[in-house]
Amino acid sequence: MSNVYYILFALFDLQCLLVMLRAMIHLYGRHTSYNVQKVLWLLDEIGLPYQHSNLGGTFGGLDTDTFGQLNPHRRVPVLTDGPTTVWESHAIIRYLAATYSPAGLWPVEARERAIADQWMEWATNSLMPAFGRLFWGYYRTPETQRNHAAIEATIKELTVLYRTLDDQLDGRAFLVGDALTMADIPAGTSLYRYFEMGLTVERPANVWRWYESLRMRPAYQERVMDPFEELYGRLAY
Ligand SMILES: N[C@@H](CCC(=O)N[C@@H](CS)C(=O)NCC(=O)O)C(=O)O
């Protein structure tokens, strides 16, 4: 083969490489953020290649013009996929599941997707506000500044919420059915910190069985079971 062909092939390979690099998924957000962990877990479950930049918290970087163009709210996670930019963790989860895991993590059937959606909305509107109050009020607040009455009240609130989740998991391996879907990601991510932050909390049987099954998944181990001691008693991001 003449040198001209070698050069043409090399240029073709280079072109493919550039296209792949341009199209590469990039996730921005510190691995210590619960909301970022949801996306990291999902990306690994799907098995997608991606780049990851730790931004926010002690890593900084949210105040730059470049980041402001990605997310005007200056919060993580943010995901870029070629020309597409998405912020808000659940919007990212839906985007990735629909694009890269149809009929897998994204339930294609409308009825099943509605069930997935309702548990994701519930996580946003009910579970996460209470969980966030507990994590910040107990774990992130220095011991001398804690409001114990508020912590107790929030544990009671969460006990009721996790019992509701327990009912949904009765007779089901996962929130929608027999297989992991996007619905499991938000509430499932909360379990590691909820059960491991050092508080005595109720362990509803079905939730605990679900948690143990999630703990067996390599992606959950790698991305969600991420030690978080560095956040203890630290109110600053
Ligand atoms: N509802 C948003 C919450 C985004 C958010 O508040 N992210 C936090 C981390 S969990 C953040 O960016 N904090 C600033 C920082 O980490 O410096 C989502 O689900 O993506």
PDB file of C-alpha atoms and ligand atoms in Angstrom:
ATOM      1  CA  MET A   1       0.000   0.000   0.000  1.00  0.00           C
ATOM      2  CA  SER A   2       1.402   3.380  -0.885  1.00  0.00           C
ATOM      3  CA  ASN A   3       2.260   6.022   1.676  1.00  0.00           C
ATOM      4  CA  VAL A   4      -0.687   8.070   0.439  1.00  0.00           C
ATOM      5  CA  TYR A   5      -3.087   5.368   1.693  1.00  0.00           C
ATOM      6  CA  TYR A   6      -1.351   5.214   5.079  1.00  0.00           C
ATOM      7  CA  ILE A   7      -1.697   8.977   5.425  1.00  0.00           C
ATOM      8  CA  LEU A   8      -5.376   8.848   4.410  1.00  0.00           C
ATOM      9  CA  PHE A   9      -6.075   6.071   6.961  1.00  0.00           C
ATOM     10  CA  ALA A  10      -4.215   7.970   9.685  1.00  0.00           C
ATOM     11  CA  LEU A  11      -6.225  11.105   8.931  1.00  0.00           C
ATOM     12  CA  PHE A  12      -9.451   9.064   9.002  1.00  0.00           C
ATOM     13  CA  ASP A  13      -8.504   7.609  12.431  1.00  0.00           C
ATOM     14  CA  LEU A  14      -7.646  11.061  13.718  1.00  0.00           C
ATOM     15  CA  GLN A  15     -10.995  12.377  12.482  1.00  0.00           C
ATOM     16  CA  CYS A  16     -12.827   9.519  14.271  1.00  0.00           C
ATOM     17  CA  LEU A  17     -10.886  10.223  17.442  1.00  0.00           C
ATOM     18  CA  LEU A  18     -11.756  13.929  17.308  1.00  0.00           C
ATOM     19  CA  VAL A  19     -15.451  13.137  16.735  1.00  0.00           C
ATOM     20  CA  MET A  20     -15.384  10.726  19.697  1.00  0.00           C
ATOM     21  CA  LEU A  21     -13.660  13.249  21.949  1.00  0.00           C
ATOM     22  CA  ARG A  22     -16.099  15.992  20.979  1.00  0.00           C
ATOM     23  CA  ALA A  23     -19.045  13.705  21.665  1.00  0.00           C
ATOM     24  CA  MET A  24     -17.635  12.517  24.984  1.00  0.00           C
ATOM     25  CA  ILE A  25     -19.920  12.831  27.975  1.00  0.00           C
ATOM     26  CA  HIS A  26     -18.481  15.089  30.650  1.00  0.00           C
ATOM     27  CA  LEU A  27     -19.822  15.216  34.203  1.00  0.00           C
ATOM     28  CA  TYR A  28     -18.971  18.176  36.400  1.00  0.00           C
ATOM     29  CA  GLY A  29     -19.381  17.942  40.160  1.00  0.00           C
ATOM     30  CA  ARG A  30     -17.556  16.788  43.262  1.00  0.00           C
ATOM     31  CA  HIS A  31     -17.752  13.085  44.079  1.00  0.00           C
ATOM     32  CA  THR A  32     -18.750  13.964  47.675  1.00  0.00           C
ATOM     33  CA  SER A  33     -22.052  15.479  46.515  1.00  0.00           C
ATOM     34  CA  TYR A  34     -25.045  13.221  46.921  1.00  0.00           C
ATOM     35  CA  ASN A  35     -26.602  14.689  43.762  1.00  0.00           C
ATOM     36  CA  VAL A  36     -23.444  14.049  41.752  1.00  0.00           C
ATOM     37  CA  GLN A  37     -23.230  10.494  43.095  1.00  0.00           C
ATOM     38  CA  LYS A  38     -26.638   9.707  41.625  1.00  0.00           C
ATOM     39  CA  VAL A  39     -25.330  10.535  38.145  1.00  0.00           C
ATOM     40  CA  LEU A  40     -21.989   8.774  38.637  1.00  0.00           C
ATOM     41  CA  TRP A  41     -23.840   5.647  39.739  1.00  0.00           C
ATOM     42  CA  LEU A  42     -26.165   5.776  36.725  1.00  0.00           C
ATOM     43  CA  LEU A  43     -23.315   6.365  34.256  1.00  0.00           C
ATOM     44  CA  ASP A  44     -21.502   3.312  35.602  1.00  0.00           C
ATOM     45  CA  GLU A  45     -24.664   1.180  35.598  1.00  0.00           C
ATOM     46  CA  ILE A  46     -25.172   1.988  31.919  1.00  0.00           C
ATOM     47  CA  GLY A  47     -21.455   1.458  31.298  1.00  0.00           C
ATOM     48  CA  LEU A  48     -20.921   4.695  29.435  1.00  0.00           C
ATOM     49  CA  PRO A  49     -17.461   6.181  28.953  1.00  0.00           C
ATOM     50  CA  TYR A  50     -17.255   9.696  30.353  1.00  0.00           C
ATOM     51  CA  GLN A  51     -14.940  12.313  31.740  1.00  0.00           C
ATOM     52  CA  HIS A  52     -15.439  13.588  35.256  1.00  0.00           C
ATOM     53  CA  SER A  53     -14.275  16.856  36.796  1.00  0.00           C
ATOM     54  CA  ASN A  54     -14.610  17.358  40.545  1.00  0.00           C
ATOM     55  CA  LEU A  55     -16.018  20.867  40.930  1.00  0.00           C
ATOM     56  CA  GLY A  56     -17.666  22.606  43.870  1.00  0.00           C
ATOM     57  CA  GLY A  57     -17.057  22.327  47.611  1.00  0.00           C
ATOM     58  CA  THR A  58     -13.355  22.355  48.463  1.00  0.00           C
ATOM     59  CA  PHE A  59     -12.588  21.747  44.764  1.00  0.00           C
ATOM     60  CA  GLY A  60     -14.063  25.177  43.878  1.00  0.00           C
ATOM     61  CA  GLY A  61     -14.525  26.226  40.272  1.00  0.00           C
ATOM     62  CA  LEU A  62     -18.233  27.127  40.335  1.00  0.00           C
ATOM     63  CA  ASP A  63     -17.596  30.865  40.153  1.00  0.00           C
ATOM     64  CA  THR A  64     -15.871  30.918  36.761  1.00  0.00           C
ATOM     65  CA  ASP A  65     -17.479  32.367  33.629  1.00  0.00           C
ATOM     66  CA  THR A  66     -17.070  29.012  31.905  1.00  0.00           C
ATOM     67  CA  PHE A  67     -19.024  27.192  34.595  1.00  0.00           C
ATOM     68  CA  GLY A  68     -21.650  29.965  34.743  1.00  0.00           C
ATOM     69  CA  GLN A  69     -22.311  29.313  31.049  1.00  0.00           C
ATOM     70  CA  LEU A  70     -22.914  25.632  31.775  1.00  0.00           C
ATOM     71  CA  ASN A  71     -25.211  26.253  34.742  1.00  0.00           C
ATOM     72  CA  PRO A  72     -26.442  29.761  35.572  1.00  0.00           C
ATOM     73  CA  HIS A  73     -27.385  28.499  39.058  1.00  0.00           C
ATOM     74  CA  ARG A  74     -23.743  27.513  39.701  1.00  0.00           C
ATOM     75  CA  ARG A  75     -24.625  24.157  41.193  1.00  0.00           C
ATOM     76  CA  VAL A  76     -23.475  20.604  40.485  1.00  0.00           C
ATOM     77  CA  PRO A  77     -24.034  18.173  38.854  1.00  0.00           C
ATOM     78  CA  VAL A  78     -23.875  19.397  35.262  1.00  0.00           C
ATOM     79  CA  LEU A  79     -23.564  17.042  32.326  1.00  0.00           C
ATOM     80  CA  THR A  80     -22.473  17.847  28.807  1.00  0.00           C
ATOM     81  CA  ASP A  81     -22.939  15.419  25.950  1.00  0.00           C
ATOM     82  CA  GLY A  82     -21.672  16.930  22.716  1.00  0.00           C
ATOM     83  CA  PRO A  83     -23.808  20.057  22.173  1.00  0.00           C
ATOM     84  CA  THR A  84     -26.241  19.133  24.980  1.00  0.00           C
ATOM     85  CA  THR A  85     -25.866  20.576  28.473  1.00  0.00           C
ATOM     86  CA  VAL A  86     -28.134  19.432  31.322  1.00  0.00           C
ATOM     87  CA  TRP A  87     -28.253  20.492  34.969  1.00  0.00           C
ATOM     88  CA  GLU A  88     -30.488  19.256  37.823  1.00  0.00           C
ATOM     89  CA  SER A  89     -29.618  15.697  38.796  1.00  0.00           C
ATOM     90  CA  HIS A  90     -33.002  14.165  37.948  1.00  0.00           C
ATOM     91  CA  ALA A  91     -33.124  15.847  34.539  1.00  0.00           C
ATOM     92  CA  ILE A  92     -29.667  14.383  33.897  1.00  0.00           C
ATOM     93  CA  ILE A  93     -30.800  10.941  35.060  1.00  0.00           C
ATOM     94  CA  ARG A  94     -33.805  11.044  32.738  1.00  0.00           C
ATOM     95  CA  TYR A  95     -31.694  12.295  29.821  1.00  0.00           C
ATOM     96  CA  LEU A  96     -29.082   9.553  30.233  1.00  0.00           C
ATOM     97  CA  ALA A  97     -31.589   6.757  30.835  1.00  0.00           C
ATOM     98  CA  ALA A  98     -33.784   7.744  27.869  1.00  0.00           C
ATOM     99  CA  THR A  99     -30.847   8.258  25.512  1.00  0.00           C
ATOM    100  CA  TYR A 100     -28.567   5.401  26.476  1.00  0.00           C
ATOM    101  CA  SER A 101     -30.703   2.825  28.278  1.00  0.00           C
ATOM    102  CA  PRO A 102     -34.152   2.675  26.645  1.00  0.00           C
ATOM    103  CA  ALA A 103     -36.099  -0.345  27.909  1.00  0.00           C
ATOM    104  CA  GLY A 104     -33.466  -0.743  30.579  1.00  0.00           C
ATOM    105  CA  LEU A 105     -33.106   1.981  33.172  1.00  0.00           C
ATOM    106  CA  TRP A 106     -35.664   4.043  31.212  1.00  0.00           C
ATOM    107  CA  PRO A 107     -39.039   2.266  31.341  1.00  0.00           C
ATOM    108  CA  VAL A 108     -40.473   2.620  27.823  1.00  0.00           C
ATOM    109  CA  GLU A 109     -43.988   1.687  28.798  1.00  0.00           C
ATOM    110  CA  ALA A 110     -45.870   4.826  29.906  1.00  0.00           C
ATOM    111  CA  ARG A 111     -47.475   3.222  32.951  1.00  0.00           C
ATOM    112  CA  GLU A 112     -44.148   1.958  34.276  1.00  0.00           C
ATOM    113  CA  ARG A 113     -42.439   5.244  33.483  1.00  0.00           C
ATOM    114  CA  ALA A 114     -45.125   7.092  35.439  1.00  0.00           C
ATOM    115  CA  ILE A 115     -44.364   4.892  38.449  1.00  0.00           C
ATOM    116  CA  ALA A 116     -40.658   5.645  38.052  1.00  0.00           C
ATOM    117  CA  ASP A 117     -41.415   9.351  37.706  1.00  0.00           C
ATOM    118  CA  GLN A 118     -43.625   9.461  40.760  1.00  0.00           C
ATOM    119  CA  TRP A 119     -40.883   8.013  42.988  1.00  0.00           C
ATOM    120  CA  MET A 120     -38.325  10.395  41.526  1.00  0.00           C
ATOM    121  CA  GLU A 121     -40.657  13.357  42.131  1.00  0.00           C
ATOM    122  CA  TRP A 122     -41.354  12.057  45.624  1.00  0.00           C
ATOM    123  CA  ALA A 123     -37.601  11.892  46.261  1.00  0.00           C
ATOM    124  CA  THR A 124     -37.239  15.528  45.156  1.00  0.00           C
ATOM    125  CA  ASN A 125     -40.238  16.898  47.001  1.00  0.00           C
ATOM    126  CA  SER A 126     -40.508  14.789  50.148  1.00  0.00           C
ATOM    127  CA  LEU A 127     -37.531  12.542  50.833  1.00  0.00           C
ATOM    128  CA  MET A 128     -34.649  14.831  49.930  1.00  0.00           C
ATOM    129  CA  PRO A 129     -35.757  17.932  51.841  1.00  0.00           C
ATOM    130  CA  ALA A 130     -36.067  15.832  55.032  1.00  0.00           C
ATOM    131  CA  PHE A 131     -32.899  13.865  54.341  1.00  0.00           C
ATOM    132  CA  GLY A 132     -30.987  17.082  53.596  1.00  0.00           C
ATOM    133  CA  ARG A 133     -32.174  18.611  56.884  1.00  0.00           C
ATOM    134  CA  LEU A 134     -30.985  15.550  58.800  1.00  0.00           C
ATOM    135  CA  PHE A 135     -27.641  15.290  57.026  1.00  0.00           C
ATOM    136  CA  TRP A 136     -26.898  18.994  57.475  1.00  0.00           C
ATOM    137  CA  GLY A 137     -28.509  19.319  60.915  1.00  0.00           C
ATOM    138  CA  TYR A 138     -26.772  16.274  62.366  1.00  0.00           C
ATOM    139  CA  TYR A 139     -23.744  15.263  60.333  1.00  0.00           C
ATOM    140  CA  ARG A 140     -22.531  18.560  58.928  1.00  0.00           C
ATOM    141  CA  THR A 141     -23.287  20.730  61.951  1.00  0.00           C
ATOM    142  CA  PRO A 142     -20.563  20.883  64.626  1.00  0.00           C
ATOM    143  CA  GLU A 143     -21.735  18.929  67.700  1.00  0.00           C
ATOM    144  CA  THR A 144     -22.012  22.015  69.931  1.00  0.00           C
ATOM    145  CA  GLN A 145     -24.331  23.744  67.456  1.00  0.00           C
ATOM    146  CA  ARG A 146     -26.792  20.887  66.834  1.00  0.00           C
ATOM    147  CA  ASN A 147     -30.520  21.345  67.441  1.00  0.00           C
ATOM    148  CA  HIS A 148     -31.378  17.969  68.967  1.00  0.00           C
ATOM    149  CA  ALA A 149     -35.143  18.506  68.979  1.00  0.00           C
ATOM    150  CA  ALA A 150     -35.110  19.322  65.279  1.00  0.00           C
ATOM    151  CA  ILE A 151     -32.932  16.271  64.571  1.00  0.00           C
ATOM    152  CA  GLU A 152     -35.364  13.985  66.447  1.00  0.00           C
ATOM    153  CA  ALA A 153     -38.348  15.471  64.602  1.00  0.00           C
ATOM    154  CA  THR A 154     -36.635  14.928  61.249  1.00  0.00           C
ATOM    155  CA  ILE A 155     -35.779  11.307  62.091  1.00  0.00           C
ATOM    156  CA  LYS A 156     -39.488  10.744  62.856  1.00  0.00           C
ATOM    157  CA  GLU A 157     -40.433  12.330  59.539  1.00  0.00           C
ATOM    158  CA  LEU A 158     -37.931  10.167  57.655  1.00  0.00           C
ATOM    159  CA  THR A 159     -39.096   7.036  59.462  1.00  0.00           C
ATOM    160  CA  VAL A 160     -42.563   7.586  57.989  1.00  0.00           C
ATOM    161  CA  LEU A 161     -41.122   8.309  54.539  1.00  0.00           C
ATOM    162  CA  TYR A 162     -38.948   5.194  54.488  1.00  0.00           C
ATOM    163  CA  ARG A 163     -41.928   3.110  55.649  1.00  0.00           C
ATOM    164  CA  THR A 164     -43.819   4.358  52.579  1.00  0.00           C
ATOM    165  CA  LEU A 165     -40.904   3.258  50.443  1.00  0.00           C
ATOM    166  CA  ASP A 166     -40.975  -0.057  52.278  1.00  0.00           C
ATOM    167  CA  ASP A 167     -44.605  -0.602  51.242  1.00  0.00           C
ATOM    168  CA  GLN A 168     -43.718   0.008  47.585  1.00  0.00           C
ATOM    169  CA  LEU A 169     -40.868  -2.511  47.838  1.00  0.00           C
ATOM    170  CA  ASP A 170     -43.121  -5.183  49.318  1.00  0.00           C
ATOM    171  CA  GLY A 171     -43.067  -8.012  46.761  1.00  0.00           C
ATOM    172  CA  ARG A 172     -40.805  -6.073  44.384  1.00  0.00           C
ATOM    173  CA  ALA A 173     -37.034  -6.304  44.053  1.00  0.00           C
ATOM    174  CA  PHE A 174     -36.841  -2.662  42.912  1.00  0.00           C
ATOM    175  CA  LEU A 175     -39.155   0.329  42.962  1.00  0.00           C
ATOM    176  CA  VAL A 176     -40.843  -0.360  39.624  1.00  0.00           C
ATOM    177  CA  GLY A 177     -40.499  -4.141  39.379  1.00  0.00           C
ATOM    178  CA  ASP A 178     -37.907  -6.879  39.030  1.00  0.00           C
ATOM    179  CA  ALA A 179     -35.107  -4.769  37.560  1.00  0.00           C
ATOM    180  CA  LEU A 180     -33.230  -1.623  38.467  1.00  0.00           C
ATOM    181  CA  THR A 181     -34.627   1.486  36.758  1.00  0.00           C
ATOM    182  CA  MET A 182     -33.925   5.199  37.035  1.00  0.00           C
ATOM    183  CA  ALA A 183     -36.523   5.299  39.846  1.00  0.00           C
ATOM    184  CA  ASP A 184     -34.135   3.514  42.212  1.00  0.00           C
ATOM    185  CA  ILE A 185     -31.316   6.000  41.786  1.00  0.00           C
ATOM    186  CA  PRO A 186     -32.418   9.003  43.921  1.00  0.00           C
ATOM    187  CA  ALA A 187     -33.869   7.197  46.935  1.00  0.00           C
ATOM    188  CA  GLY A 188     -31.294   4.406  46.650  1.00  0.00           C
ATOM    189  CA  THR A 189     -28.468   6.910  46.864  1.00  0.00           C
ATOM    190  CA  SER A 190     -29.862   8.308  50.134  1.00  0.00           C
ATOM    191  CA  LEU A 191     -29.581   4.946  51.908  1.00  0.00           C
ATOM    192  CA  TYR A 192     -25.814   4.773  52.286  1.00  0.00           C
ATOM    193  CA  ARG A 193     -25.578   8.028  54.230  1.00  0.00           C
ATOM    194  CA  TYR A 194     -28.884   7.500  56.051  1.00  0.00           C
ATOM    195  CA  PHE A 195     -27.803   4.148  57.457  1.00  0.00           C
ATOM    196  CA  GLU A 196     -24.102   4.929  57.842  1.00  0.00           C
ATOM    197  CA  MET A 197     -24.025   8.429  59.329  1.00  0.00           C
ATOM    198  CA  GLY A 198     -23.949   7.116  62.892  1.00  0.00           C
ATOM    199  CA  LEU A 199     -27.581   7.561  63.964  1.00  0.00           C
ATOM    200  CA  THR A 200     -29.874   4.852  65.272  1.00  0.00           C
ATOM    201  CA  VAL A 201     -32.677   4.717  62.709  1.00  0.00           C
ATOM    202  CA  GLU A 202     -35.350   2.183  61.873  1.00  0.00           C
ATOM    203  CA  ARG A 203     -34.452  -0.341  59.154  1.00  0.00           C
ATOM    204  CA  PRO A 204     -37.707  -1.357  57.434  1.00  0.00           C
ATOM    205  CA  ALA A 205     -37.307  -4.934  56.159  1.00  0.00           C
ATOM    206  CA  ASN A 206     -37.948  -4.318  52.449  1.00  0.00           C
ATOM    207  CA  VAL A 207     -35.891  -1.142  52.341  1.00  0.00           C
ATOM    208  CA  TRP A 208     -33.041  -2.963  54.088  1.00  0.00           C
ATOM    209  CA  ARG A 209     -33.230  -5.885  51.630  1.00  0.00           C
ATOM    210  CA  TRP A 210     -33.206  -3.386  48.731  1.00  0.00           C
ATOM    211  CA  TYR A 211     -30.225  -1.570  50.278  1.00  0.00           C
ATOM    212  CA  GLU A 212     -28.323  -4.851  50.642  1.00  0.00           C
ATOM    213  CA  SER A 213     -28.996  -5.694  46.995  1.00  0.00           C
ATOM    214  CA  LEU A 214     -27.782  -2.246  45.911  1.00  0.00           C
ATOM    215  CA  ARG A 215     -24.634  -2.708  48.000  1.00  0.00           C
ATOM    216  CA  MET A 216     -23.816  -5.775  45.886  1.00  0.00           C
ATOM    217  CA  ARG A 217     -23.702  -3.703  42.694  1.00  0.00           C
ATOM    218  CA  PRO A 218     -20.170  -2.635  41.683  1.00  0.00           C
ATOM    219  CA  ALA A 219     -21.383   0.772  40.455  1.00  0.00           C
ATOM    220  CA  TYR A 220     -23.121   1.499  43.776  1.00  0.00           C
ATOM    221  CA  GLN A 221     -20.042   0.387  45.716  1.00  0.00           C
ATOM    222  CA  GLU A 222     -17.761   2.538  43.606  1.00  0.00           C
ATOM    223  CA  ARG A 223     -19.858   5.702  43.375  1.00  0.00           C
ATOM    224  CA  VAL A 224     -22.287   5.854  46.301  1.00  0.00           C
ATOM    225  CA  MET A 225     -20.405   4.027  49.060  1.00  0.00           C
ATOM    226  CA  ASP A 226     -17.886   6.823  49.065  1.00  0.00           C
ATOM    227  CA  PRO A 227     -16.569   7.621  52.577  1.00  0.00           C
ATOM    228  CA  PHE A 228     -17.859  11.004  53.668  1.00  0.00           C
ATOM    229  CA  GLU A 229     -16.038  11.715  56.970  1.00  0.00           C
ATOM    230  CA  GLU A 230     -14.483  14.834  55.469  1.00  0.00           C
ATOM    231  CA  LEU A 231     -17.949  16.435  55.631  1.00  0.00           C
ATOM    232  CA  TYR A 232     -18.375  15.794  59.369  1.00  0.00           C
ATOM    233  CA  GLY A 233     -18.974  18.956  61.382  1.00  0.00           C
ATOM    234  CA  ARG A 234     -18.296  21.114  58.336  1.00  0.00           C
ATOM    235  CA  LEU A 235     -21.009  23.573  57.424  1.00  0.00           C
ATOM    236  CA  ALA A 236     -19.036  25.160  54.592  1.00  0.00           C
ATOM    237  CA  TYR A 237     -19.454  23.540  51.177  1.00  0.00           C
TER     238      TYR A 237
HETATM  239  N1  LIG B   1     -31.629  20.145  42.860  1.00  0.00           N
HETATM  240  C1  LIG B   1     -30.260  20.194  42.428  1.00  0.00           C
HETATM  241  C2  LIG B   1     -29.364  20.505  43.627  1.00  0.00           C
HETATM  242  C3  LIG B   1     -28.010  21.012  43.182  1.00  0.00           C
HETATM  243  C4  LIG B   1     -27.168  21.386  44.392  1.00  0.00           C
HETATM  244  O1  LIG B   1     -27.613  22.097  45.315  1.00  0.00           O
HETATM  245  N2  LIG B   1     -25.911  20.943  44.383  1.00  0.00           N
HETATM  246  C5  LIG B   1     -25.004  21.196  45.485  1.00  0.00           C
HETATM  247  C6  LIG B   1     -24.213  19.941  45.818  1.00  0.00           C
HETATM  248  S1  LIG B   1     -25.285  18.647  46.353  1.00  0.00           S
HETATM  249  C7  LIG B   1     -24.000  22.268  45.071  1.00  0.00           C
HETATM  250  O2  LIG B   1     -23.744  22.488  43.909  1.00  0.00           O
HETATM  251  N3  LIG B   1     -23.424  22.933  46.060  1.00  0.00           N
HETATM  252  C8  LIG B   1     -22.342  23.851  45.862  1.00  0.00           C
HETATM  253  C9  LIG B   1     -21.018  23.194  46.055  1.00  0.00           C
HETATM  254  O3  LIG B   1     -20.937  21.962  46.130  1.00  0.00           O
HETATM  255  O4  LIG B   1     -20.019  23.936  46.099  1.00  0.00           O
HETATM  256  C10 LIG B   1     -29.889  18.851  41.762  1.00  0.00           C
HETATM  257  O5  LIG B   1     -30.541  17.842  42.086  1.00  0.00           O
HETATM  258  O6  LIG B   1     -28.975  18.809  40.912  1.00  0.00           O
END
